Each structure stands twice: as C-alpha cells, then as structure tokens.
Amino acid sequence: MDKFEFIATSTFGLESVVKREIIDLGFENIKTSDGAISFTSNISAVPKANIWLRSADRVLVVIGRFKAETFEELFENTKALPWSDWIPKNGNFTVSGKSVKSKLFSIPDCQSIVEKAVVESLKKKYNVNWFEKNGAKYKIQVSILKDTAILTLDTTGPSLNKRGYRQSSVTAPLKETLAHALIALSFWKKDRILLDPVCGSGTIPIETALKAKNIAPGILRKFVSENWDIIPQKLWKEERKNAYGKIDVNLKLEIYASDIDSKAIENAKHNASLAGVDDCIYFKVQPFEEIKLMDDYGICICNPPYAERIGTINEIEKLYRQMGNKFNKNKTWSVYVITSCEEFEKLYGRKADKKRKLFNGNIKTDYYQFFGTRP
Ligand SMILES: C[S@@+](CC[C@H](N)C(=O)[O-])C[C@H]1O[C@@H](n2cnc3c(N)ncnc32)[C@H](O)[C@@H]1O
C-alpha cells in the first residue's frame, strides 16, 4: 500500500502528549514542530488516527511540500500535485491559508492562486470546464512557513474535541482534548482514585473513564473523510469494530465528580451516560469545603473557576485557599490544577512541584502539579 505523510495538529504545549499517542498507535517517522506532529503510514491511518487520538485537534494528509517564493512557483507546484487521486469530479473543495515569515504573505492571494491551480489540475484530468461541487467536502489548506509551502487536506471535519458526548455544558467547559492531556500529564493510573471537585459538565472525569476503559474517543462520531472514495468503507468499519472489541467492559474504577451547582451535575451525568461511562463515575452536588478525603493516595485533577471566566475574585480566592487547606493536610494526595491565576500557589499555600504552561482556548494558564507520596 502507498505511504502518505500525515500531520496531527495540536494546541500549543500539547505536542509531547500527541506525539506519545502517535507512537502508541504504531505510526512511523514521527517529527514534531510547534502545534504539529507529522508521521507516515498507509491510508488506514485516517480512520485509526481520527478514531483514537485523544489530544490532537485534527488529522491532515500532506499532498505536497515545496519551496514557494513567487506566485508562479506556488501555482505551478500546486498544479503538479496529484489532486485527482483525492478529489473526484464533483468534489466540493475549499481553500484556506496561512503564511508566517514568508515572501508570499498575502493570504487571500495565496488561497486564490492555490484554488486556481487545483481547478486547472482537475480540469486537465477530468477533461471538463465546470465543476458542480455537489459531492463530498475537501478542505485544502496552504500553509507557508519560511517560504516552504505545505498543501494539506483535512480528514477530520469538526475538530477532534467534538467527541459527540457533550450535549450539555456549563460556563467555561474544558476542551475534551485538553482534559485528556491533563490526565496524560499526571501520575493517575487506573487503580488510583480520581477526584474532580469542581467538575462542571464532567469533562475531566469522563475523559478519564474513556481512557481507562480504552473507549476510543471518536467511536461515536463521523469524520468528513468517511465520504471520500479514496478511503475504502471497510477500513472505517474495521477500525470501529476493532475499537469496540478493545473496550475494557469489566474494569472497575473509582472516579468522583462533584460541583456546587446542581445544574452542572445534571449535565455531567447526562454527558457521562452519552459517553457510556456513567457506571463508573460517582457524581454529587457538593461545595468543595464539604469534601472529605476518605482514602489516601488519590489524585485530584481539576479546572476551578478563573477570574476571567466565572465567579467573583473573592469566591475564587476563597476556593483556592480551601483547596490548599484540605490537600496540604494529606501528603498522600497528588493535586493537579489548571488556572490562569498567577497567585495560585500563594493562595493554595504551597509551591508546586512542577508547573507547565498551557493554553485553555486563548487564555494563558499554568498547570500546577503537587505530587503526593508514593503508595
Ligand atoms: C471552569 S468550571 C469547570 C468546567 C469543567 N472542567 C468542564 O469541562 O465543564 C468551574 C466549576 O467550578 C464550580 N465551582 C465553583 N465554586 C465551587 C465550590 N466552592 N465548590 C464546588 N464547585 C465549585 C462551578 O460551579 C463550575 O462548574
């Protein structure tokens, strides 16, 4: 089978998590750059990567890569690429673009040149002058970095964080892909208790349960490339069947999720049931200060309110102090908190063992990590 180059895109800061996932899926020739992890595989990577990647945003297939310092170079090199291998006569294609530190900096011009070049290439191949564009969707992207153009097709469609289970959410829910990364960056293991005491719509507990039970995050949803002729339908069917077969249905988990807001807990329960993990998460309406740490060696991973988003400063500072008071008394617990509050360690009353810069949407945050003693 032919080999292709793919790019899994990720939020800035999550590249190492996505790279680990790509290694675990068995792909080869992995290279990492800012927000992009490239790898090679045959076409079966499209269903596999889309259905299984937990922290990537989307999966692109690279159609070509070349030097482009002039519009002519961009046009001729784009035209020479094998577009008709991918896009059928009635393919509904669009072009988006970006350019960084390059001579060709006008994005609208680059987009329109790429579109013209693709049209010319397809016209020649299909021997037609007019395309109806009423078939499957193809999103071409031209990205020019330091005068090198990469032409890709998006195989994903709506971003991979849209798993399909989050029908209801609270204010400021975490992206599912980031929630998974918080778990992957922690010391949590299947046999440890997980607590999210400010769970909102339940994203962290649900992603934990999906990961632990080996439920593929994309198992419930569709991808734009499922309508592409180049990918045999049987590859999608086989990957889904394989994914269903890999679910650990008998795994017992201890995941506790609570929130002060009863509406949030109602939403979280509903989402967990859609995700098929409501049997292993214990939900409760409970203000943080009433939480009792019954067992030792638990792991708390949470996304409390930040000033920019919800709650008043006083309420938020009080909550951060309460968190420190509770967890600092039990040295066996490990606590992981994502927040944009720069005063967090001061309010929590302890310096983090590790901090990692992450973006939650456009908000710059830190992922504060307080390690408990080992069991
Ligand atoms: C940023 S949201 C969490 C979003 C969640 N990670 C998600 O993906 O939906 C913060 C949550 O903290 C809850 N909260 C605020 N103060 C609280 C307190 N004192 N005790 C428990 N929950 C609290 C809010 O009700 C809100 O749902």
mmCIF file of C-alpha atoms and ligand atoms in Angstrom:
data_model
loop_
_atom_site.group_PDB
_atom_site.id
_atom_site.type_symbol
_atom_site.label_atom_id
_atom_site.label_comp_id
_atom_site.label_asym_id
_atom_site.label_seq_id
_atom_site.Cartn_x
_atom_site.Cartn_y
_atom_site.Cartn_z
ATOM 1 C CA MET A 1 0.000 0.000 0.000
ATOM 2 C CA ASP A 2 1.147 3.575 -0.707
ATOM 3 C CA LYS A 3 2.628 5.546 2.160
ATOM 4 C CA PHE A 4 1.459 9.066 2.918
ATOM 5 C CA GLU A 5 2.602 11.823 5.234
ATOM 6 C CA PHE A 6 0.078 12.949 7.842
ATOM 7 C CA ILE A 7 0.046 15.820 10.324
ATOM 8 C CA ALA A 8 -1.812 15.673 13.642
ATOM 9 C CA THR A 9 -2.347 19.258 14.773
ATOM 10 C CA SER A 10 -2.441 20.161 18.453
ATOM 11 C CA THR A 11 -2.842 23.091 20.798
ATOM 12 C CA PHE A 12 0.468 24.762 21.616
ATOM 13 C CA GLY A 13 2.005 22.932 24.586
ATOM 14 C CA LEU A 14 0.355 19.560 23.967
ATOM 15 C CA GLU A 15 2.736 18.321 21.251
ATOM 16 C CA SER A 16 4.505 15.809 23.550
ATOM 17 C CA VAL A 17 1.162 14.284 24.605
ATOM 18 C CA VAL A 18 0.030 13.889 20.978
ATOM 19 C CA LYS A 19 3.450 12.514 19.993
ATOM 20 C CA ARG A 20 3.157 9.829 22.704
ATOM 21 C CA GLU A 21 -0.273 8.861 21.363
ATOM 22 C CA ILE A 22 1.068 8.631 17.799
ATOM 23 C CA ILE A 23 3.931 6.383 18.948
ATOM 24 C CA ASP A 24 1.429 4.169 20.809
ATOM 25 C CA LEU A 25 -0.697 3.862 17.652
ATOM 26 C CA GLY A 26 2.382 2.463 15.867
ATOM 27 C CA PHE A 27 2.909 5.192 13.252
ATOM 28 C CA GLU A 28 6.400 5.879 11.876
ATOM 29 C CA ASN A 29 8.821 8.720 11.037
ATOM 30 C CA ILE A 30 7.401 10.981 13.712
ATOM 31 C CA LYS A 31 8.561 14.615 13.686
ATOM 32 C CA THR A 32 7.363 17.371 15.998
ATOM 33 C CA SER A 33 7.135 21.098 15.392
ATOM 34 C CA ASP A 34 5.003 23.833 17.036
ATOM 35 C CA GLY A 35 1.403 22.601 17.046
ATOM 36 C CA ALA A 36 2.065 19.826 14.517
ATOM 37 C CA ILE A 37 3.227 16.215 14.750
ATOM 38 C CA SER A 38 3.902 14.548 11.398
ATOM 39 C CA PHE A 39 4.101 10.817 10.731
ATOM 40 C CA THR A 40 3.885 8.373 7.852
ATOM 41 C CA SER A 41 1.531 5.480 7.249
ATOM 42 C CA ASN A 42 -0.734 3.956 4.632
ATOM 43 C CA ILE A 43 -4.283 5.241 4.133
ATOM 44 C CA SER A 44 -5.641 3.168 7.047
ATOM 45 C CA ALA A 45 -4.111 5.843 9.316
ATOM 46 C CA VAL A 46 -7.059 8.117 8.502
ATOM 47 C CA PRO A 47 -9.700 6.056 10.363
ATOM 48 C CA LYS A 48 -7.216 4.909 13.006
ATOM 49 C CA ALA A 49 -5.825 8.336 13.929
ATOM 50 C CA ASN A 50 -9.202 10.089 13.802
ATOM 51 C CA ILE A 51 -10.971 7.467 15.909
ATOM 52 C CA TRP A 52 -8.174 7.030 18.504
ATOM 53 C CA LEU A 53 -6.280 10.311 19.015
ATOM 54 C CA ARG A 54 -7.376 11.880 22.312
ATOM 55 C CA SER A 55 -5.443 15.168 22.477
ATOM 56 C CA ALA A 56 -4.939 16.123 18.807
ATOM 57 C CA ASP A 57 -7.210 18.681 17.111
ATOM 58 C CA ARG A 58 -7.307 17.253 13.592
ATOM 59 C CA VAL A 59 -5.565 14.908 11.167
ATOM 60 C CA LEU A 60 -4.316 16.341 7.861
ATOM 61 C CA VAL A 61 -2.897 14.448 4.907
ATOM 62 C CA VAL A 62 0.028 16.148 3.179
ATOM 63 C CA ILE A 63 -0.495 16.379 -0.591
ATOM 64 C CA GLY A 64 2.742 18.253 -1.286
ATOM 65 C CA ARG A 65 5.557 20.318 0.141
ATOM 66 C CA PHE A 66 7.764 22.684 -1.896
ATOM 67 C CA LYS A 67 9.679 25.967 -1.927
ATOM 68 C CA ALA A 68 7.407 28.886 -2.951
ATOM 69 C CA GLU A 69 8.920 32.352 -3.104
ATOM 70 C CA THR A 70 6.808 33.620 -6.027
ATOM 71 C CA PHE A 71 3.150 33.236 -7.006
ATOM 72 C CA GLU A 72 4.277 31.415 -10.137
ATOM 73 C CA GLU A 73 6.151 28.806 -8.080
ATOM 74 C CA LEU A 74 3.104 28.412 -5.835
ATOM 75 C CA PHE A 75 0.792 27.988 -8.859
ATOM 76 C CA GLU A 76 2.955 25.593 -10.879
ATOM 77 C CA ASN A 77 3.962 23.384 -7.951
ATOM 78 C CA THR A 78 0.379 23.185 -6.688
ATOM 79 C CA LYS A 79 -0.927 22.338 -10.168
ATOM 80 C CA ALA A 80 1.605 19.495 -10.464
ATOM 81 C CA LEU A 81 0.298 17.714 -7.324
ATOM 82 C CA PRO A 82 -1.931 14.611 -7.705
ATOM 83 C CA TRP A 83 -5.221 16.322 -6.739
ATOM 84 C CA SER A 84 -7.396 13.954 -8.776
ATOM 85 C CA ASP A 85 -6.128 10.995 -6.669
ATOM 86 C CA TRP A 86 -8.060 12.601 -3.797
ATOM 87 C CA ILE A 87 -10.747 14.897 -5.189
ATOM 88 C CA PRO A 88 -13.404 13.446 -7.517
ATOM 89 C CA LYS A 89 -15.063 15.325 -10.385
ATOM 90 C CA ASN A 90 -17.905 16.545 -8.150
ATOM 91 C CA GLY A 91 -15.688 17.162 -5.048
ATOM 92 C CA ASN A 92 -16.758 20.201 -3.043
ATOM 93 C CA PHE A 93 -13.386 21.754 -2.234
ATOM 94 C CA THR A 94 -12.474 24.977 -0.455
ATOM 95 C CA VAL A 95 -9.082 26.533 0.278
ATOM 96 C CA SER A 96 -7.880 28.218 3.459
ATOM 97 C CA GLY A 97 -4.408 29.534 4.113
ATOM 98 C CA LYS A 98 -1.789 30.873 6.477
ATOM 99 C CA SER A 99 1.644 32.375 5.974
ATOM 100 C CA VAL A 100 4.399 33.010 8.510
ATOM 101 C CA LYS A 101 7.787 34.678 7.891
ATOM 102 C CA SER A 102 7.479 34.237 4.104
ATOM 103 C CA LYS A 103 7.772 36.333 0.949
ATOM 104 C CA LEU A 104 4.239 35.302 -0.059
ATOM 105 C CA PHE A 105 2.413 36.912 2.844
ATOM 106 C CA SER A 106 -0.953 37.870 1.332
ATOM 107 C CA ILE A 107 -3.199 35.013 2.466
ATOM 108 C CA PRO A 108 -6.186 35.860 0.187
ATOM 109 C CA ASP A 109 -3.822 35.895 -2.844
ATOM 110 C CA CYS A 110 -2.213 32.570 -1.849
ATOM 111 C CA GLN A 111 -5.643 30.977 -1.353
ATOM 112 C CA SER A 112 -6.925 32.146 -4.704
ATOM 113 C CA ILE A 113 -3.762 31.002 -6.542
ATOM 114 C CA VAL A 114 -3.956 27.562 -4.923
ATOM 115 C CA GLU A 115 -7.645 27.311 -5.817
ATOM 116 C CA LYS A 116 -6.925 28.217 -9.466
ATOM 117 C CA ALA A 117 -4.057 25.706 -9.624
ATOM 118 C CA VAL A 118 -6.230 22.894 -8.194
ATOM 119 C CA VAL A 119 -9.011 23.744 -10.672
ATOM 120 C CA GLU A 120 -6.521 23.660 -13.575
ATOM 121 C CA SER A 121 -5.120 20.321 -12.409
ATOM 122 C CA LEU A 122 -8.598 18.760 -12.073
ATOM 123 C CA LYS A 123 -9.852 20.271 -15.381
ATOM 124 C CA LYS A 124 -6.998 18.605 -17.215
ATOM 125 C CA LYS A 125 -7.559 15.276 -15.503
ATOM 126 C CA TYR A 126 -11.365 15.146 -15.836
ATOM 127 C CA ASN A 127 -11.482 16.956 -19.168
ATOM 128 C CA VAL A 128 -14.219 19.368 -18.053
ATOM 129 C CA ASN A 129 -14.515 23.146 -17.765
ATOM 130 C CA TRP A 130 -17.041 23.329 -14.968
ATOM 131 C CA PHE A 131 -17.241 21.614 -11.570
ATOM 132 C CA GLU A 132 -20.580 21.151 -9.874
ATOM 133 C CA LYS A 133 -19.002 20.769 -6.424
ATOM 134 C CA ASN A 134 -22.043 18.880 -5.115
ATOM 135 C CA GLY A 135 -20.109 15.887 -3.763
ATOM 136 C CA ALA A 136 -18.031 15.165 -0.640
ATOM 137 C CA LYS A 137 -16.235 18.032 1.129
ATOM 138 C CA TYR A 138 -12.474 18.605 0.796
ATOM 139 C CA LYS A 139 -10.822 21.338 2.839
ATOM 140 C CA ILE A 140 -7.451 22.240 1.321
ATOM 141 C CA GLN A 141 -5.035 24.234 3.441
ATOM 142 C CA VAL A 142 -1.979 26.066 2.150
ATOM 143 C CA SER A 143 0.474 26.817 4.973
ATOM 144 C CA ILE A 144 3.609 28.744 4.087
ATOM 145 C CA LEU A 145 6.383 28.857 6.662
ATOM 146 C CA LYS A 146 9.739 30.492 5.810
ATOM 147 C CA ASP A 147 8.962 30.203 2.059
ATOM 148 C CA THR A 148 8.118 26.494 2.172
ATOM 149 C CA ALA A 149 4.522 25.688 1.272
ATOM 150 C CA ILE A 150 2.692 22.643 2.640
ATOM 151 C CA LEU A 151 -0.550 21.676 0.923
ATOM 152 C CA THR A 152 -2.841 19.503 3.042
ATOM 153 C CA LEU A 153 -6.364 18.087 3.084
ATOM 154 C CA ASP A 154 -8.270 17.945 6.377
ATOM 155 C CA THR A 155 -9.519 14.387 7.023
ATOM 156 C CA THR A 156 -11.334 15.244 10.290
ATOM 157 C CA GLY A 157 -14.081 17.850 9.752
ATOM 158 C CA PRO A 158 -15.332 19.274 13.055
ATOM 159 C CA SER A 159 -12.325 19.267 15.407
ATOM 160 C CA LEU A 160 -11.460 16.049 17.292
ATOM 161 C CA ASN A 161 -12.516 17.550 20.628
ATOM 162 C CA LYS A 162 -16.103 17.148 19.422
ATOM 163 C CA ARG A 163 -16.456 13.574 20.652
ATOM 164 C CA GLY A 164 -20.240 13.632 20.469
ATOM 165 C CA TYR A 165 -20.999 13.065 24.153
ATOM 166 C CA ARG A 166 -21.031 16.655 25.415
ATOM 167 C CA GLN A 167 -24.571 17.742 24.670
ATOM 168 C CA SER A 168 -24.824 19.993 27.697
ATOM 169 C CA SER A 169 -22.172 22.116 29.338
ATOM 170 C CA VAL A 170 -21.637 24.763 31.989
ATOM 171 C CA THR A 171 -19.941 28.136 31.514
ATOM 172 C CA ALA A 172 -16.296 27.674 30.532
ATOM 173 C CA PRO A 173 -16.105 23.927 29.863
ATOM 174 C CA LEU A 174 -12.662 22.494 29.100
ATOM 175 C CA LYS A 175 -11.968 21.205 25.624
ATOM 176 C CA GLU A 176 -12.069 17.401 25.731
ATOM 177 C CA THR A 177 -8.626 17.234 24.079
ATOM 178 C CA LEU A 178 -7.115 19.428 26.832
ATOM 179 C CA ALA A 179 -8.919 17.474 29.582
ATOM 180 C CA HIS A 180 -7.325 14.296 28.248
ATOM 181 C CA ALA A 181 -3.907 15.983 28.170
ATOM 182 C CA LEU A 182 -4.249 16.981 31.858
ATOM 183 C CA ILE A 183 -4.783 13.300 32.697
ATOM 184 C CA ALA A 184 -1.950 12.140 30.426
ATOM 185 C CA LEU A 185 0.413 14.644 32.082
ATOM 186 C CA SER A 186 -0.472 13.390 35.587
ATOM 187 C CA PHE A 187 0.574 10.290 37.550
ATOM 188 C CA TRP A 188 -3.006 8.960 37.523
ATOM 189 C CA LYS A 189 -3.294 5.197 36.920
ATOM 190 C CA LYS A 190 -6.419 3.035 36.628
ATOM 191 C CA ASP A 191 -6.086 1.746 40.202
ATOM 192 C CA ARG A 192 -5.909 5.220 41.779
ATOM 193 C CA ILE A 193 -8.915 7.257 42.894
ATOM 194 C CA LEU A 194 -9.616 10.256 40.678
ATOM 195 C CA LEU A 195 -11.419 13.292 42.082
ATOM 196 C CA ASP A 196 -12.646 16.387 40.252
ATOM 197 C CA PRO A 197 -14.349 18.506 42.948
ATOM 198 C CA VAL A 198 -15.322 21.317 40.513
ATOM 199 C CA CYS A 199 -16.338 19.047 37.641
ATOM 200 C CA GLY A 200 -18.742 21.345 35.730
ATOM 201 C CA SER A 201 -20.001 19.358 32.753
ATOM 202 C CA GLY A 202 -17.805 16.415 33.744
ATOM 203 C CA THR A 203 -15.148 16.607 31.022
ATOM 204 C CA ILE A 204 -12.164 15.505 33.170
ATOM 205 C CA PRO A 205 -13.943 12.532 34.845
ATOM 206 C CA ILE A 206 -15.476 11.429 31.524
ATOM 207 C CA GLU A 207 -12.169 11.624 29.640
ATOM 208 C CA THR A 208 -10.506 9.687 32.491
ATOM 209 C CA ALA A 209 -13.107 6.927 32.269
ATOM 210 C CA LEU A 210 -12.869 6.770 28.449
ATOM 211 C CA LYS A 211 -9.091 6.444 28.638
ATOM 212 C CA ALA A 212 -9.156 3.860 31.431
ATOM 213 C CA LYS A 213 -11.751 1.676 29.711
ATOM 214 C CA ASN A 214 -9.930 2.089 26.396
ATOM 215 C CA ILE A 215 -13.017 3.555 24.742
ATOM 216 C CA ALA A 216 -11.854 5.287 21.545
ATOM 217 C CA PRO A 217 -12.787 8.988 21.771
ATOM 218 C CA GLY A 218 -14.019 9.118 18.167
ATOM 219 C CA ILE A 219 -16.116 5.965 18.307
ATOM 220 C CA LEU A 220 -19.428 7.874 18.448
ATOM 221 C CA ARG A 221 -18.842 10.442 15.714
ATOM 222 C CA LYS A 222 -18.408 10.808 11.965
ATOM 223 C CA PHE A 223 -15.449 12.318 10.096
ATOM 224 C CA VAL A 224 -15.508 14.316 6.858
ATOM 225 C CA SER A 225 -13.267 11.808 5.044
ATOM 226 C CA GLU A 226 -15.770 8.981 5.614
ATOM 227 C CA ASN A 227 -17.326 10.220 2.363
ATOM 228 C CA TRP A 228 -14.082 10.115 0.369
ATOM 229 C CA ASP A 229 -13.734 7.490 -2.371
ATOM 230 C CA ILE A 230 -10.003 7.038 -1.707
ATOM 231 C CA ILE A 231 -10.652 5.515 1.733
ATOM 232 C CA PRO A 232 -12.420 2.155 1.427
ATOM 233 C CA GLN A 233 -15.512 1.989 3.672
ATOM 234 C CA LYS A 234 -14.264 -1.321 5.031
ATOM 235 C CA LEU A 235 -11.320 0.450 6.702
ATOM 236 C CA TRP A 236 -13.723 2.611 8.743
ATOM 237 C CA LYS A 237 -15.856 -0.436 9.620
ATOM 238 C CA GLU A 238 -12.811 -2.492 10.631
ATOM 239 C CA GLU A 239 -11.371 0.283 12.816
ATOM 240 C CA ARG A 240 -14.703 0.823 14.591
ATOM 241 C CA LYS A 241 -15.136 -2.928 15.109
ATOM 242 C CA ASN A 242 -11.569 -3.111 16.427
ATOM 243 C CA ALA A 243 -12.307 -0.162 18.759
ATOM 244 C CA TYR A 244 -15.471 -1.793 20.153
ATOM 245 C CA GLY A 245 -13.510 -5.025 20.714
ATOM 246 C CA LYS A 246 -10.837 -3.197 22.728
ATOM 247 C CA ILE A 247 -13.187 -1.706 25.336
ATOM 248 C CA ASP A 248 -12.411 -2.992 28.831
ATOM 249 C CA VAL A 249 -16.016 -3.515 29.924
ATOM 250 C CA ASN A 250 -15.209 -5.161 33.253
ATOM 251 C CA LEU A 251 -12.816 -2.537 34.579
ATOM 252 C CA LYS A 252 -13.746 -1.189 37.997
ATOM 253 C CA LEU A 253 -12.881 2.452 38.524
ATOM 254 C CA GLU A 254 -13.185 4.934 41.364
ATOM 255 C CA ILE A 255 -13.889 8.324 39.855
ATOM 256 C CA TYR A 256 -15.563 11.009 41.976
ATOM 257 C CA ALA A 257 -17.011 14.153 40.426
ATOM 258 C CA SER A 258 -18.727 16.941 42.331
ATOM 259 C CA ASP A 259 -19.747 20.550 41.872
ATOM 260 C CA ILE A 260 -21.581 23.178 43.897
ATOM 261 C CA ASP A 261 -24.040 23.677 41.026
ATOM 262 C CA SER A 262 -26.830 21.096 40.717
ATOM 263 C CA LYS A 263 -27.432 22.000 37.071
ATOM 264 C CA ALA A 264 -23.760 21.222 36.301
ATOM 265 C CA ILE A 265 -24.075 17.785 37.914
ATOM 266 C CA GLU A 266 -27.256 17.099 35.959
ATOM 267 C CA ASN A 267 -25.403 17.987 32.728
ATOM 268 C CA ALA A 268 -22.346 15.967 33.688
ATOM 269 C CA LYS A 269 -24.466 12.876 34.420
ATOM 270 C CA HIS A 270 -26.199 13.217 31.064
ATOM 271 C CA ASN A 271 -22.870 13.577 29.240
ATOM 272 C CA ALA A 272 -21.382 10.581 31.054
ATOM 273 C CA SER A 273 -24.338 8.472 30.064
ATOM 274 C CA LEU A 274 -23.956 9.502 26.393
ATOM 275 C CA ALA A 275 -20.251 8.636 26.610
ATOM 276 C CA GLY A 276 -21.138 5.216 28.078
ATOM 277 C CA VAL A 277 -19.204 5.753 31.324
ATOM 278 C CA ASP A 278 -21.957 6.701 33.802
ATOM 279 C CA ASP A 279 -21.464 3.337 35.551
ATOM 280 C CA CYS A 280 -18.035 4.268 36.888
ATOM 281 C CA ILE A 281 -18.317 7.929 37.924
ATOM 282 C CA TYR A 282 -19.882 8.887 41.272
ATOM 283 C CA PHE A 283 -21.498 12.310 40.852
ATOM 284 C CA LYS A 284 -22.552 14.538 43.729
ATOM 285 C CA VAL A 285 -23.768 18.097 44.273
ATOM 286 C CA GLN A 286 -21.319 19.315 46.914
ATOM 287 C CA PRO A 287 -19.470 22.539 47.720
ATOM 288 C CA PHE A 288 -15.708 21.979 47.840
ATOM 289 C CA GLU A 289 -15.400 22.735 51.562
ATOM 290 C CA GLU A 290 -17.635 19.752 52.417
ATOM 291 C CA ILE A 291 -15.458 17.219 50.593
ATOM 292 C CA LYS A 292 -13.857 14.542 52.783
ATOM 293 C CA LEU A 293 -10.756 12.740 51.560
ATOM 294 C CA MET A 294 -11.800 9.261 52.674
ATOM 295 C CA ASP A 295 -8.891 7.337 51.164
ATOM 296 C CA ASP A 296 -5.198 8.013 50.754
ATOM 297 C CA TYR A 297 -3.145 8.224 47.546
ATOM 298 C CA GLY A 298 -5.911 9.768 45.460
ATOM 299 C CA ILE A 299 -5.362 12.052 42.505
ATOM 300 C CA CYS A 300 -7.258 15.315 42.120
ATOM 301 C CA ILE A 301 -7.270 16.830 38.633
ATOM 302 C CA CYS A 302 -9.345 19.949 38.278
ATOM 303 C CA ASN A 303 -10.163 23.145 36.446
ATOM 304 C CA PRO A 304 -11.539 25.561 39.057
ATOM 305 C CA PRO A 305 -13.080 28.890 38.035
ATOM 306 C CA TYR A 306 -10.620 31.613 36.984
ATOM 307 C CA ALA A 307 -11.128 35.309 37.359
ATOM 308 C CA GLU A 308 -11.555 35.839 33.606
ATOM 309 C CA ARG A 309 -14.327 33.368 33.311
ATOM 310 C CA ILE A 310 -16.710 32.761 36.194
ATOM 311 C CA GLY A 311 -17.136 33.661 39.842
ATOM 312 C CA THR A 312 -16.063 36.736 41.764
ATOM 313 C CA ILE A 313 -12.408 37.177 42.777
ATOM 314 C CA ASN A 314 -13.300 36.769 46.466
ATOM 315 C CA GLU A 315 -15.140 33.492 45.889
ATOM 316 C CA ILE A 316 -12.334 32.157 43.713
ATOM 317 C CA GLU A 317 -9.597 33.112 46.183
ATOM 318 C CA LYS A 318 -11.595 31.517 48.995
ATOM 319 C CA LEU A 319 -11.922 28.297 46.964
ATOM 320 C CA TYR A 320 -8.172 28.205 46.225
ATOM 321 C CA ARG A 321 -7.407 28.657 49.952
ATOM 322 C CA GLN A 322 -9.888 25.887 50.834
ATOM 323 C CA MET A 323 -8.166 23.601 48.332
ATOM 324 C CA GLY A 324 -4.769 24.214 49.900
ATOM 325 C CA ASN A 325 -6.141 23.711 53.426
ATOM 326 C CA LYS A 326 -7.685 20.369 52.506
ATOM 327 C CA PHE A 327 -4.987 18.827 50.337
ATOM 328 C CA ASN A 328 -1.964 20.138 52.212
ATOM 329 C CA LYS A 329 -3.141 18.151 55.265
ATOM 330 C CA ASN A 330 -2.898 14.819 53.415
ATOM 331 C CA LYS A 331 0.552 14.326 51.911
ATOM 332 C CA THR A 332 -0.513 11.162 50.037
ATOM 333 C CA TRP A 333 -2.758 13.007 47.586
ATOM 334 C CA SER A 334 -1.433 14.379 44.292
ATOM 335 C CA VAL A 335 -3.187 17.510 43.095
ATOM 336 C CA TYR A 336 -3.193 18.964 39.585
ATOM 337 C CA VAL A 337 -4.836 22.317 38.939
ATOM 338 C CA ILE A 338 -5.143 24.313 35.717
ATOM 339 C CA THR A 339 -5.732 28.011 36.278
ATOM 340 C CA SER A 340 -4.719 31.390 34.883
ATOM 341 C CA CYS A 341 -4.409 32.833 38.404
ATOM 342 C CA GLU A 342 -0.791 33.856 38.919
ATOM 343 C CA GLU A 343 -1.300 34.000 42.690
ATOM 344 C CA PHE A 344 -2.495 30.406 42.847
ATOM 345 C CA GLU A 345 0.491 28.940 44.759
ATOM 346 C CA LYS A 346 0.301 31.756 47.316
ATOM 347 C CA LEU A 347 -3.414 31.198 47.907
ATOM 348 C CA TYR A 348 -3.004 27.388 47.941
ATOM 349 C CA GLY A 349 -0.178 27.741 50.458
ATOM 350 C CA ARG A 350 2.401 25.542 48.732
ATOM 351 C CA LYS A 351 4.859 25.850 45.862
ATOM 352 C CA ALA A 352 4.052 23.473 43.032
ATOM 353 C CA ASP A 353 6.493 20.589 42.414
ATOM 354 C CA LYS A 354 6.098 21.257 38.691
ATOM 355 C CA LYS A 355 4.389 23.872 36.520
ATOM 356 C CA ARG A 356 3.610 23.674 32.843
ATOM 357 C CA LYS A 357 2.388 26.460 30.563
ATOM 358 C CA LEU A 358 -0.760 25.504 28.666
ATOM 359 C CA PHE A 359 -3.368 27.359 26.653
ATOM 360 C CA ASN A 360 -7.029 26.927 27.536
ATOM 361 C CA GLY A 361 -8.508 28.403 24.369
ATOM 362 C CA ASN A 362 -6.874 31.830 24.203
ATOM 363 C CA ILE A 363 -6.215 32.007 27.935
ATOM 364 C CA LYS A 364 -2.632 31.515 29.107
ATOM 365 C CA THR A 365 -2.723 29.137 32.047
ATOM 366 C CA ASP A 366 -0.381 27.148 34.258
ATOM 367 C CA TYR A 367 -0.870 23.508 35.117
ATOM 368 C CA TYR A 368 0.190 23.367 38.782
ATOM 369 C CA GLN A 369 1.311 19.910 39.913
ATOM 370 C CA PHE A 370 1.652 18.947 43.583
ATOM 371 C CA PHE A 371 2.993 15.414 43.974
ATOM 372 C CA GLY A 372 1.844 13.227 46.859
ATOM 373 C CA THR A 373 3.893 10.467 48.429
ATOM 374 C CA ARG A 374 4.053 7.178 46.543
ATOM 375 C CA PRO A 375 1.767 4.328 47.662
HETATM 376 C C1 LIG B 1 -14.316 26.199 34.983
HETATM 377 S S1 LIG B 1 -15.722 25.339 35.550
HETATM 378 C C2 LIG B 1 -15.281 23.657 35.334
HETATM 379 C C3 LIG B 1 -15.506 23.228 33.925
HETATM 380 C C4 LIG B 1 -15.307 21.748 33.702
HETATM 381 N N1 LIG B 1 -13.919 21.364 33.766
HETATM 382 C C5 LIG B 1 -15.936 21.371 32.377
HETATM 383 O O1 LIG B 1 -15.200 20.922 31.463
HETATM 384 O O2 LIG B 1 -17.135 21.543 32.206
HETATM 385 C C6 LIG B 1 -15.621 25.529 37.285
HETATM 386 C C7 LIG B 1 -16.725 24.849 38.071
HETATM 387 O O3 LIG B 1 -16.448 25.050 39.449
HETATM 388 C C8 LIG B 1 -17.690 25.048 40.149
HETATM 389 N N2 LIG B 1 -17.471 25.675 41.469
HETATM 390 C C9 LIG B 1 -17.212 26.977 41.757
HETATM 391 N N3 LIG B 1 -17.058 27.136 43.079
HETATM 392 C C10 LIG B 1 -17.209 25.913 43.653
HETATM 393 C C11 LIG B 1 -17.153 25.438 45.003
HETATM 394 N N4 LIG B 1 -16.905 26.243 46.025
HETATM 395 N N5 LIG B 1 -17.360 24.120 45.216
HETATM 396 C C12 LIG B 1 -17.604 23.269 44.178
HETATM 397 N N6 LIG B 1 -17.699 23.684 42.903
HETATM 398 C C13 LIG B 1 -17.479 24.983 42.626
HETATM 399 C C14 LIG B 1 -18.606 25.827 39.216
HETATM 400 O O4 LIG B 1 -19.964 25.527 39.503
HETATM 401 C C15 LIG B 1 -18.130 25.366 37.823
HETATM 402 O O5 LIG B 1 -18.940 24.326 37.341
#
